[in-house]
PDB file of C-alpha atoms in Angstrom:
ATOM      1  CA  UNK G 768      -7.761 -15.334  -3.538  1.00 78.00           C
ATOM      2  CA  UNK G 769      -8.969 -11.548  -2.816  1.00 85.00           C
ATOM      3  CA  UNK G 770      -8.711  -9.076  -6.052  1.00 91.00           C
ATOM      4  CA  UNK G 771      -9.401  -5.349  -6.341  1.00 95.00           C
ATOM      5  CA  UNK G 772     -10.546  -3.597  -9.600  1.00 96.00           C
ATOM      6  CA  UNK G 773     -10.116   0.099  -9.767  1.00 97.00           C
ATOM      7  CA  UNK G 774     -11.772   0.686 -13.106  1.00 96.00           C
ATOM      8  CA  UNK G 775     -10.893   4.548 -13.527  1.00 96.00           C
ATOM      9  CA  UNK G 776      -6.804   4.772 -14.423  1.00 95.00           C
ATOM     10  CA  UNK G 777      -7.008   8.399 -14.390  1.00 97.00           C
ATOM     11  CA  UNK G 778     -10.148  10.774 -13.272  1.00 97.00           C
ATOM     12  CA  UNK G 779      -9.897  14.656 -14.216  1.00 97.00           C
ATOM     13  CA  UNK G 780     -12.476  17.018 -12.411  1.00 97.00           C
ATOM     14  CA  UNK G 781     -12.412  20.667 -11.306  1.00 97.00           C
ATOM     15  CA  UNK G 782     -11.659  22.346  -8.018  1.00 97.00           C
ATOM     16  CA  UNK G 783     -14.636  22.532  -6.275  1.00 97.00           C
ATOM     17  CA  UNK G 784     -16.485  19.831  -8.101  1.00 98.00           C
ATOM     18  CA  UNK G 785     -17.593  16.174  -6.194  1.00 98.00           C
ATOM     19  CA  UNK G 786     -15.452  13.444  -6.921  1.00 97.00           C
ATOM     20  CA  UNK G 787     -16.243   9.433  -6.808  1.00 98.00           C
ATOM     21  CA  UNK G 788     -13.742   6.865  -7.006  1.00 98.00           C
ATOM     22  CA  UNK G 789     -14.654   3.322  -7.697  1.00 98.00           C
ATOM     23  CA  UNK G 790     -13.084  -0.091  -6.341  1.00 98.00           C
ATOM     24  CA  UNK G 791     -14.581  -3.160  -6.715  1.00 97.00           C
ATOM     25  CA  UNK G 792     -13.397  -6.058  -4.495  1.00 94.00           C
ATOM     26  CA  UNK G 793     -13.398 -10.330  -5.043  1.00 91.00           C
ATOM     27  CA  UNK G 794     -13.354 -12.105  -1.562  1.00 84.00           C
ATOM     28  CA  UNK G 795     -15.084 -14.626  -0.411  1.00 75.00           C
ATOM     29  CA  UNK G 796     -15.614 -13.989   3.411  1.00 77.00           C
ATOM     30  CA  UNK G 797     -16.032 -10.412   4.960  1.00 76.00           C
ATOM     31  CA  UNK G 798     -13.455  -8.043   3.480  1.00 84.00           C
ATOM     32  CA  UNK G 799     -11.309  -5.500   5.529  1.00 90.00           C
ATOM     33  CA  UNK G 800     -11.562  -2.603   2.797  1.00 93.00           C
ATOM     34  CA  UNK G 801      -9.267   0.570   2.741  1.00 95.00           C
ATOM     35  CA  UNK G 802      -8.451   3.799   0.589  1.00 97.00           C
ATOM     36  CA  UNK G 803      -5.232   5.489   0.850  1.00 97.00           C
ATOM     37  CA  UNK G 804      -3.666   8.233  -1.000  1.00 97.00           C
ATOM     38  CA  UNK G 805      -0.142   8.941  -2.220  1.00 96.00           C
ATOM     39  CA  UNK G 806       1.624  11.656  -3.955  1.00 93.00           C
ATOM     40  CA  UNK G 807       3.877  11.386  -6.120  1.00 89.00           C
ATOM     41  CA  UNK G 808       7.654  10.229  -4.443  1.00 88.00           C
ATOM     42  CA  UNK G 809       6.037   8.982  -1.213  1.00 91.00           C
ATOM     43  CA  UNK G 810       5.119   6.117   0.830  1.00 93.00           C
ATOM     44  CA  UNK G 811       1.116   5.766   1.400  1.00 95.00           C
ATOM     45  CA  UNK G 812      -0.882   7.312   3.681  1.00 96.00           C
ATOM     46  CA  UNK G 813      -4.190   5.888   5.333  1.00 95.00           C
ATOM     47  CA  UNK G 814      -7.475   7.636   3.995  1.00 97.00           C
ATOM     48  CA  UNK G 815     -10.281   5.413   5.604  1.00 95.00           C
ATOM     49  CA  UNK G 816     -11.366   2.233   6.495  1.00 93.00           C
ATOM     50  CA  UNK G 817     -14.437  -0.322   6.645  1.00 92.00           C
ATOM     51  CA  UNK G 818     -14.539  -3.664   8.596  1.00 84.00           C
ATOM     52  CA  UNK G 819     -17.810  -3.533  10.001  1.00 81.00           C
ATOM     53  CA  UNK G 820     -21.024  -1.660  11.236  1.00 82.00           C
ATOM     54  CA  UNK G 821     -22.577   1.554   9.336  1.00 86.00           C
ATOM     55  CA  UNK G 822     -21.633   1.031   5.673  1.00 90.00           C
ATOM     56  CA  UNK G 823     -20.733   4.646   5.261  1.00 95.00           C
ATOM     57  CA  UNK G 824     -17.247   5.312   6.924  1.00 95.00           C
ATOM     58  CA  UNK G 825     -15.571   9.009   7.311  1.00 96.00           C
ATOM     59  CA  UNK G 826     -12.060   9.342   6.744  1.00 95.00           C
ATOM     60  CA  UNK G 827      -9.571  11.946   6.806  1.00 95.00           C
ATOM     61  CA  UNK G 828      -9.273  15.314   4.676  1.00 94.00           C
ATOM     62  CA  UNK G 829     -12.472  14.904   4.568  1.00 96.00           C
ATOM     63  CA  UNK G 830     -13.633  11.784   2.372  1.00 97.00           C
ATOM     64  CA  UNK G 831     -15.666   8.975   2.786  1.00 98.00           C
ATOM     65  CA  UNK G 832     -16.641   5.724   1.272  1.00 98.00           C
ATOM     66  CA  UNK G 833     -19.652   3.412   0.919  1.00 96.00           C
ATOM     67  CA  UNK G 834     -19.257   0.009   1.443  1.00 94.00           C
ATOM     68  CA  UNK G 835     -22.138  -2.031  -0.793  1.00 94.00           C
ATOM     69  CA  UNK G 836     -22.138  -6.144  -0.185  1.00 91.00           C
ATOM     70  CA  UNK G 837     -24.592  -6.715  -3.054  1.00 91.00           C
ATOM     71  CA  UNK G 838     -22.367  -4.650  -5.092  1.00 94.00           C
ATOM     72  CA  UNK G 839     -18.571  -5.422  -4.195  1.00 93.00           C
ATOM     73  CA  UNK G 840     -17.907  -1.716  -4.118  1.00 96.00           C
ATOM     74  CA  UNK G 841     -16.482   0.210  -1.981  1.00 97.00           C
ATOM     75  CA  UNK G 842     -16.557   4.117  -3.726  1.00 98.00           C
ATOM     76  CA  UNK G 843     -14.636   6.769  -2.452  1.00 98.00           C
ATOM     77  CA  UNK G 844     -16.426   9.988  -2.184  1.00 98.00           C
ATOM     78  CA  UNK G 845     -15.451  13.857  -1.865  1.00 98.00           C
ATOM     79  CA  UNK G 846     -18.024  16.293  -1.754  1.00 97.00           C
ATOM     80  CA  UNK G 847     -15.767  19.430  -2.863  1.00 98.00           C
ATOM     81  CA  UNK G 848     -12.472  18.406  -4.417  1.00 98.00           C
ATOM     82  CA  UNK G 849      -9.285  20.970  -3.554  1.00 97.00           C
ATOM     83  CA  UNK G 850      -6.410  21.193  -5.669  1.00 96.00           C
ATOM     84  CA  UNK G 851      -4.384  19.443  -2.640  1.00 96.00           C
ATOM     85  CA  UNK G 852      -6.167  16.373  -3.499  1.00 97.00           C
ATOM     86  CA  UNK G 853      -4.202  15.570  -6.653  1.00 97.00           C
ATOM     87  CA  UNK G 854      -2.798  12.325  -5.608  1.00 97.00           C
ATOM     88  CA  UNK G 855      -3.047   8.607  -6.222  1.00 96.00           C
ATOM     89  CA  UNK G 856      -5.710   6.787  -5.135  1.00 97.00           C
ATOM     90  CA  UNK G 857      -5.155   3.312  -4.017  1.00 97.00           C
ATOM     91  CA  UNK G 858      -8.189   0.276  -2.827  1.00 97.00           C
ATOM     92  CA  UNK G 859      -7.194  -2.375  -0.995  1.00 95.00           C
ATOM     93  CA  UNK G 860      -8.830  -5.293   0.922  1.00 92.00           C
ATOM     94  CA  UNK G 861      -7.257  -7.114   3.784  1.00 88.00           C
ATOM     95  CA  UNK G 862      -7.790 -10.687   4.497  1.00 77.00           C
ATOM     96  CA  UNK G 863      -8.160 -12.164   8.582  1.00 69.00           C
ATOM     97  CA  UNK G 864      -4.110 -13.703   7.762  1.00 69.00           C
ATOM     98  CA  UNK G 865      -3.431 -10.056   7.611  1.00 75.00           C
ATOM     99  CA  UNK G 866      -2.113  -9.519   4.128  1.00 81.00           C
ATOM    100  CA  UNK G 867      -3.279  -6.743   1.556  1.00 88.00           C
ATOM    101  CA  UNK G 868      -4.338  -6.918  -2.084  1.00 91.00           C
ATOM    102  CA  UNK G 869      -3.634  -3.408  -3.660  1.00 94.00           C
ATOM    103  CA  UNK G 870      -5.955  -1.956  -6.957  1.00 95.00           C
ATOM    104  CA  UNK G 871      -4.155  -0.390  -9.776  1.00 94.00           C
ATOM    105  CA  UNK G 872      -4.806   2.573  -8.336  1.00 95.00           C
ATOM    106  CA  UNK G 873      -6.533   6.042  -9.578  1.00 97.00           C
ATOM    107  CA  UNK G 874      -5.087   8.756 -10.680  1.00 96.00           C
ATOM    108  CA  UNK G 875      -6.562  12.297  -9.993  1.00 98.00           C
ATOM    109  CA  UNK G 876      -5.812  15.492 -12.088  1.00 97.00           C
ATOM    110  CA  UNK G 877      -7.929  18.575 -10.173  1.00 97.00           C
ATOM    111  CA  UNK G 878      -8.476  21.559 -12.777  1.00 96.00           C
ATOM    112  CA  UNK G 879      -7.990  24.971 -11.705  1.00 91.00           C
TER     113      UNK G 879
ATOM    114  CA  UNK J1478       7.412  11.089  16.302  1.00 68.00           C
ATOM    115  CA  UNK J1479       7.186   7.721  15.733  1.00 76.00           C
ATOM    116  CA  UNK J1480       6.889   6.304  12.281  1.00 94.00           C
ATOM    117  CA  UNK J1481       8.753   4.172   9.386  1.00 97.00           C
ATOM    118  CA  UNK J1482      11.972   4.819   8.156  1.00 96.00           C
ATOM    119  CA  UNK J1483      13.182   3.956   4.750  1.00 97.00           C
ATOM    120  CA  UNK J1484      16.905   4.828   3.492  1.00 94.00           C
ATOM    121  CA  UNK J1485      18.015   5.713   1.306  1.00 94.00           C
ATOM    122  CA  UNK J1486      15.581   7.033  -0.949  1.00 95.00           C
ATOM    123  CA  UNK J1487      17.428   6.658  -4.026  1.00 95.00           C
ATOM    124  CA  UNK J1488      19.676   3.912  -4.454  1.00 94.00           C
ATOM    125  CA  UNK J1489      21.448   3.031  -7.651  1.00 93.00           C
ATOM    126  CA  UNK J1490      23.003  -0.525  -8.630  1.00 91.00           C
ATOM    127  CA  UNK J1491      25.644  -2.006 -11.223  1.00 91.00           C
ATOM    128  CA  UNK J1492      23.996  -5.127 -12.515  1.00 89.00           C
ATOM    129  CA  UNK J1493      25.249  -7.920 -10.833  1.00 88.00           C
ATOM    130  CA  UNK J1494      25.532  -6.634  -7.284  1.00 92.00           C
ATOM    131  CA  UNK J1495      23.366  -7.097  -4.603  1.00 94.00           C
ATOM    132  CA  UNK J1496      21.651  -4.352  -2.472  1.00 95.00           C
ATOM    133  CA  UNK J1497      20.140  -4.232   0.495  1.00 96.00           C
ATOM    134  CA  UNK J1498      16.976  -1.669   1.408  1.00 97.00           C
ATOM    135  CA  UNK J1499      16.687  -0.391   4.602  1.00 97.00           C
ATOM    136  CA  UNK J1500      13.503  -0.578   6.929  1.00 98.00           C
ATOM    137  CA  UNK J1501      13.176   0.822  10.405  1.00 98.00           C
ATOM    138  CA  UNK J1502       9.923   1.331  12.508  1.00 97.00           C
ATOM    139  CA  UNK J1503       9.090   2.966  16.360  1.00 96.00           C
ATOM    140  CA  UNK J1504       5.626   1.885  16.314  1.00 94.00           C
ATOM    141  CA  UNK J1505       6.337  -1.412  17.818  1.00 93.00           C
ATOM    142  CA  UNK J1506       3.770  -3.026  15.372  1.00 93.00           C
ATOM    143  CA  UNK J1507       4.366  -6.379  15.065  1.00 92.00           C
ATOM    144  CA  UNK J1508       3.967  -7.438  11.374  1.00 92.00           C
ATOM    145  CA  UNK J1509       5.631  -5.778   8.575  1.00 95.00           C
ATOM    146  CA  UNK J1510       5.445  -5.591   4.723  1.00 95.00           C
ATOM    147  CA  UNK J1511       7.692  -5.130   1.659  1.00 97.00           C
ATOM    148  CA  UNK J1512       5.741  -4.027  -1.665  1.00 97.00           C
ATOM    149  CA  UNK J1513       7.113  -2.914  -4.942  1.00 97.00           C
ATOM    150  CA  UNK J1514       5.620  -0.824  -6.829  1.00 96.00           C
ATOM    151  CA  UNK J1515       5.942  -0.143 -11.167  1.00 93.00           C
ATOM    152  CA  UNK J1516       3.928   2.349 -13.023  1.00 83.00           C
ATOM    153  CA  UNK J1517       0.465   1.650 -13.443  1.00 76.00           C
ATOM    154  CA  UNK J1518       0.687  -1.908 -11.837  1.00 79.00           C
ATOM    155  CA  UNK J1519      -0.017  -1.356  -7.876  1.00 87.00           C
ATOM    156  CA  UNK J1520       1.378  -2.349  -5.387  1.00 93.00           C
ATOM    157  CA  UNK J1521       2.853  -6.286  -5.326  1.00 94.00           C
ATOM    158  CA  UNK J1522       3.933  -8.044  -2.161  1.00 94.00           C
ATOM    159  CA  UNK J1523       7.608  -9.084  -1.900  1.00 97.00           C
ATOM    160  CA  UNK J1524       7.810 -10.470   1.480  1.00 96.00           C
ATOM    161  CA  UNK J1525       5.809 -10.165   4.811  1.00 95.00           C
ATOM    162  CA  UNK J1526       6.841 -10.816   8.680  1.00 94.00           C
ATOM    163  CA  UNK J1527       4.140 -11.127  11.664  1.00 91.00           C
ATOM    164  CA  UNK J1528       6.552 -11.965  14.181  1.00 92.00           C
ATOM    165  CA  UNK J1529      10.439 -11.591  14.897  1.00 94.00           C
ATOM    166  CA  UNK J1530      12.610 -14.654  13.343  1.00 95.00           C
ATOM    167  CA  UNK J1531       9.854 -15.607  10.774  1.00 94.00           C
ATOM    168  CA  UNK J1532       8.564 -14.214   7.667  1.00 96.00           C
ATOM    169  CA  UNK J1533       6.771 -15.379   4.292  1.00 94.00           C
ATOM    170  CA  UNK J1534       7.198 -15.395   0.720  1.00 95.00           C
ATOM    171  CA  UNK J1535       4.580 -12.564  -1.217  1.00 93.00           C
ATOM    172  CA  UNK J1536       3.322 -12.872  -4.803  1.00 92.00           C
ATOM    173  CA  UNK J1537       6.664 -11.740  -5.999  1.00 95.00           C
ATOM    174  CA  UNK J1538       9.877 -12.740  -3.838  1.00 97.00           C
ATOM    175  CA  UNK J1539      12.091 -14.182  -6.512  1.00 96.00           C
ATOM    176  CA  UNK J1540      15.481 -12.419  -6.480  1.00 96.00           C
ATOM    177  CA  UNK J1541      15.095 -10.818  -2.832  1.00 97.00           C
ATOM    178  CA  UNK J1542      15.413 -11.955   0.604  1.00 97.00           C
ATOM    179  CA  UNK J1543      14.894 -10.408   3.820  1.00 98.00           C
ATOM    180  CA  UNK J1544      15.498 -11.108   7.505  1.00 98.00           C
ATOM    181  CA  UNK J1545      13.735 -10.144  10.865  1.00 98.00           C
ATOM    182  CA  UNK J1546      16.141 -10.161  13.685  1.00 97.00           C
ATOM    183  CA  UNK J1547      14.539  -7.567  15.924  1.00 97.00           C
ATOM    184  CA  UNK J1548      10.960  -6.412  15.971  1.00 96.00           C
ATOM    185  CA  UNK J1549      12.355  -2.922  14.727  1.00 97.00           C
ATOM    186  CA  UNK J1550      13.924  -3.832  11.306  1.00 98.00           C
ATOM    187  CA  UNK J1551      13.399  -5.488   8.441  1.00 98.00           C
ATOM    188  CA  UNK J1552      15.636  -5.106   5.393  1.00 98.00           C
ATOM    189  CA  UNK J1553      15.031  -6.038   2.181  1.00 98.00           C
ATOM    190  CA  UNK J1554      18.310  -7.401  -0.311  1.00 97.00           C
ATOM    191  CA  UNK J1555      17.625  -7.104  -4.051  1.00 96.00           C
ATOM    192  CA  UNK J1556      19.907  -9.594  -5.455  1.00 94.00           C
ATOM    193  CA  UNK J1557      21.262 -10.067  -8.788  1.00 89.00           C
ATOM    194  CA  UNK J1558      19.083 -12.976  -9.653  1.00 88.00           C
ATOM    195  CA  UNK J1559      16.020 -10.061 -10.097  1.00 89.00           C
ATOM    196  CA  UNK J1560      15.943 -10.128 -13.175  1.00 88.00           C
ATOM    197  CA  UNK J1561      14.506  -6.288 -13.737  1.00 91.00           C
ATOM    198  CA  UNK J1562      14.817  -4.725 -10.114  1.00 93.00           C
ATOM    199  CA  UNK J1563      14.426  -0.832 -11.324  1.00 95.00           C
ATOM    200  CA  UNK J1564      11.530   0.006  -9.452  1.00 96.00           C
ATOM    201  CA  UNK J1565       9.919   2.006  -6.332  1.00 96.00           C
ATOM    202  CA  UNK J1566      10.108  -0.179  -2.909  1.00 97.00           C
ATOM    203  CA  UNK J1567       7.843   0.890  -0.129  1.00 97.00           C
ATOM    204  CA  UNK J1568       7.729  -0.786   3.521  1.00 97.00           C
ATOM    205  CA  UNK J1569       5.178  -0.893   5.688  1.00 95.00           C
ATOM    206  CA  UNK J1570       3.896  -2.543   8.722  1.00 94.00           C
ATOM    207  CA  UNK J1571       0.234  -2.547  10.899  1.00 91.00           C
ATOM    208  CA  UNK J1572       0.113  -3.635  14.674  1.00 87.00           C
ATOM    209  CA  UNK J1573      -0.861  -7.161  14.564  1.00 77.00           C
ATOM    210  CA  UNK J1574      -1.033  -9.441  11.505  1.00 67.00           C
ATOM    211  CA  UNK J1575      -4.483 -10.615  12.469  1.00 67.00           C
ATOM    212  CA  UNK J1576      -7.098  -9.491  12.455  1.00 61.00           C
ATOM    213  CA  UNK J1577      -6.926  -7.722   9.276  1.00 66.00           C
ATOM    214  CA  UNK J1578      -9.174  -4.410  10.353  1.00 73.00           C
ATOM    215  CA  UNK J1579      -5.782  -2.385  11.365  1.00 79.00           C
ATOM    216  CA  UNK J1580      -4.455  -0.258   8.130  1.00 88.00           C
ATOM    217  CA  UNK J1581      -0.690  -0.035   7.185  1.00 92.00           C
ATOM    218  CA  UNK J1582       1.583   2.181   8.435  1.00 94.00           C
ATOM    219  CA  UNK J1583       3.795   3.053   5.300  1.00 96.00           C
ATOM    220  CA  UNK J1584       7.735   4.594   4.583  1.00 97.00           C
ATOM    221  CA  UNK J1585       8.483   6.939   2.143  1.00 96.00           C
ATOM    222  CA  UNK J1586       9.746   4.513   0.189  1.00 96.00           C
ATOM    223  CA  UNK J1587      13.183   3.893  -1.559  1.00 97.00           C
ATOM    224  CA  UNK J1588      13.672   4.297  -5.486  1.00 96.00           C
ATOM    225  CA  UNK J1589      15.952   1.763  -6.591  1.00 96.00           C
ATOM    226  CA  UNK J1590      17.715   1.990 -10.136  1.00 95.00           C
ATOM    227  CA  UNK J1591      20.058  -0.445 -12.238  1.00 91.00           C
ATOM    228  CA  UNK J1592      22.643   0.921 -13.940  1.00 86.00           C
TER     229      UNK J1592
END
């Protein structure tokens, strides 16, 4: 069965700053790998995706994420963080029989 | 605009009685998802559907049920044999079930509290 470890609960960094989020993923064939983001009260909204070719994928509002095989990671990236950004951070890798495995999520704090 | 529809958003139950959680999409996807969701645990998979008339148990469907009649709608009852339903319910749903490259299309979710 797929798993996906989002070892940072909660990640505090200033506005302007970069920002990395990690997710590690368990799966044994090729993994479907996503990011979304959700404030607080709402449903989920699509950040990026990876299923295949170049390993680094853009995404909206102006993130992107590695995908690294050897490494089971899949990293979330944001060159300049904006206070807007304060969210939830959720992983998740989708299997071919189309279900989703969800991390714990990450929760970012953006300083003033 | 199309797009998910979940109602209400808050929803409060007497223990004992049965509720049932709205779920309406215009996307004409054809699989759909039910996922609750409890501080600091993720999101856990209730019940999924890939086609109309059939669906599947998640990691988590004691104490609810659902039903796909039409490709539209796909409501979720919390009965009283959850044993702690207070949570956050979110619905989603992606074009096709397989293959698995196609993201979710999520509500806004409905907060559901026992009282």
């Amino acid at each position: 069965a797929q798993s996906v470890t989002q070892p940072d609960i909660h990640i505090t960094v200033s506005e302007g700053a970069s920002l990395e989020l990690r997710c590690n993923y368990s799966y044994g064939a090729t993994p479907y790998l996503f990011w979304y983001v959700q404030s607080p009260g709402q449903g989920l909204q699509l950040l990026l995706k990876y299923f295949s070719g170049d390993t680094l994928v853009q995404g909206i509002k102006g993130f992107e994420a590695e995908f690294k095989r050897s490494q089971s990671s899949f990293n979330l990236r944001k060159p300049s963080v904006h206070w807007s950004d304060a969210a939830e951070y959720f992983c998740a890798v989708r299997t071919n029989a189309g279900k989703s495995t969800f991390g714990d999520g990450t929760t970012l704090t953006v300083k003033p | 605009d199309g797009g998910i529809t979940q109602s209400p958003k808050y929803l409060f139950r007497k223990e004992g009685q049965n509720v049932t959680l709205s779920c309406e999409q215009n996307l004409n996807h054809d699989a759909m998802y039910w996922y609750r969701q409890d501080p600091g645990q993720g999101l856990r998979l209730i019940y999924y559907s890939q086609i109309v008339n059939d669906f599947q148990k998640g990691d988590i469907a004691e104490g609810y049920s659902v039903s796909r009649e039409k490709k539209e709608s796909f409501p979720l009852t919390v009965t009283s044999a959850q044993k702690n339903p207070t949570a956050f319910y979110l619905c989603a749903s992606s074009i096709s079930p397989r293959p698995g490259t196609q993201g979710y299309t999520f509500g806004s979710g409905t907060r559901l509290t026992v009282v």
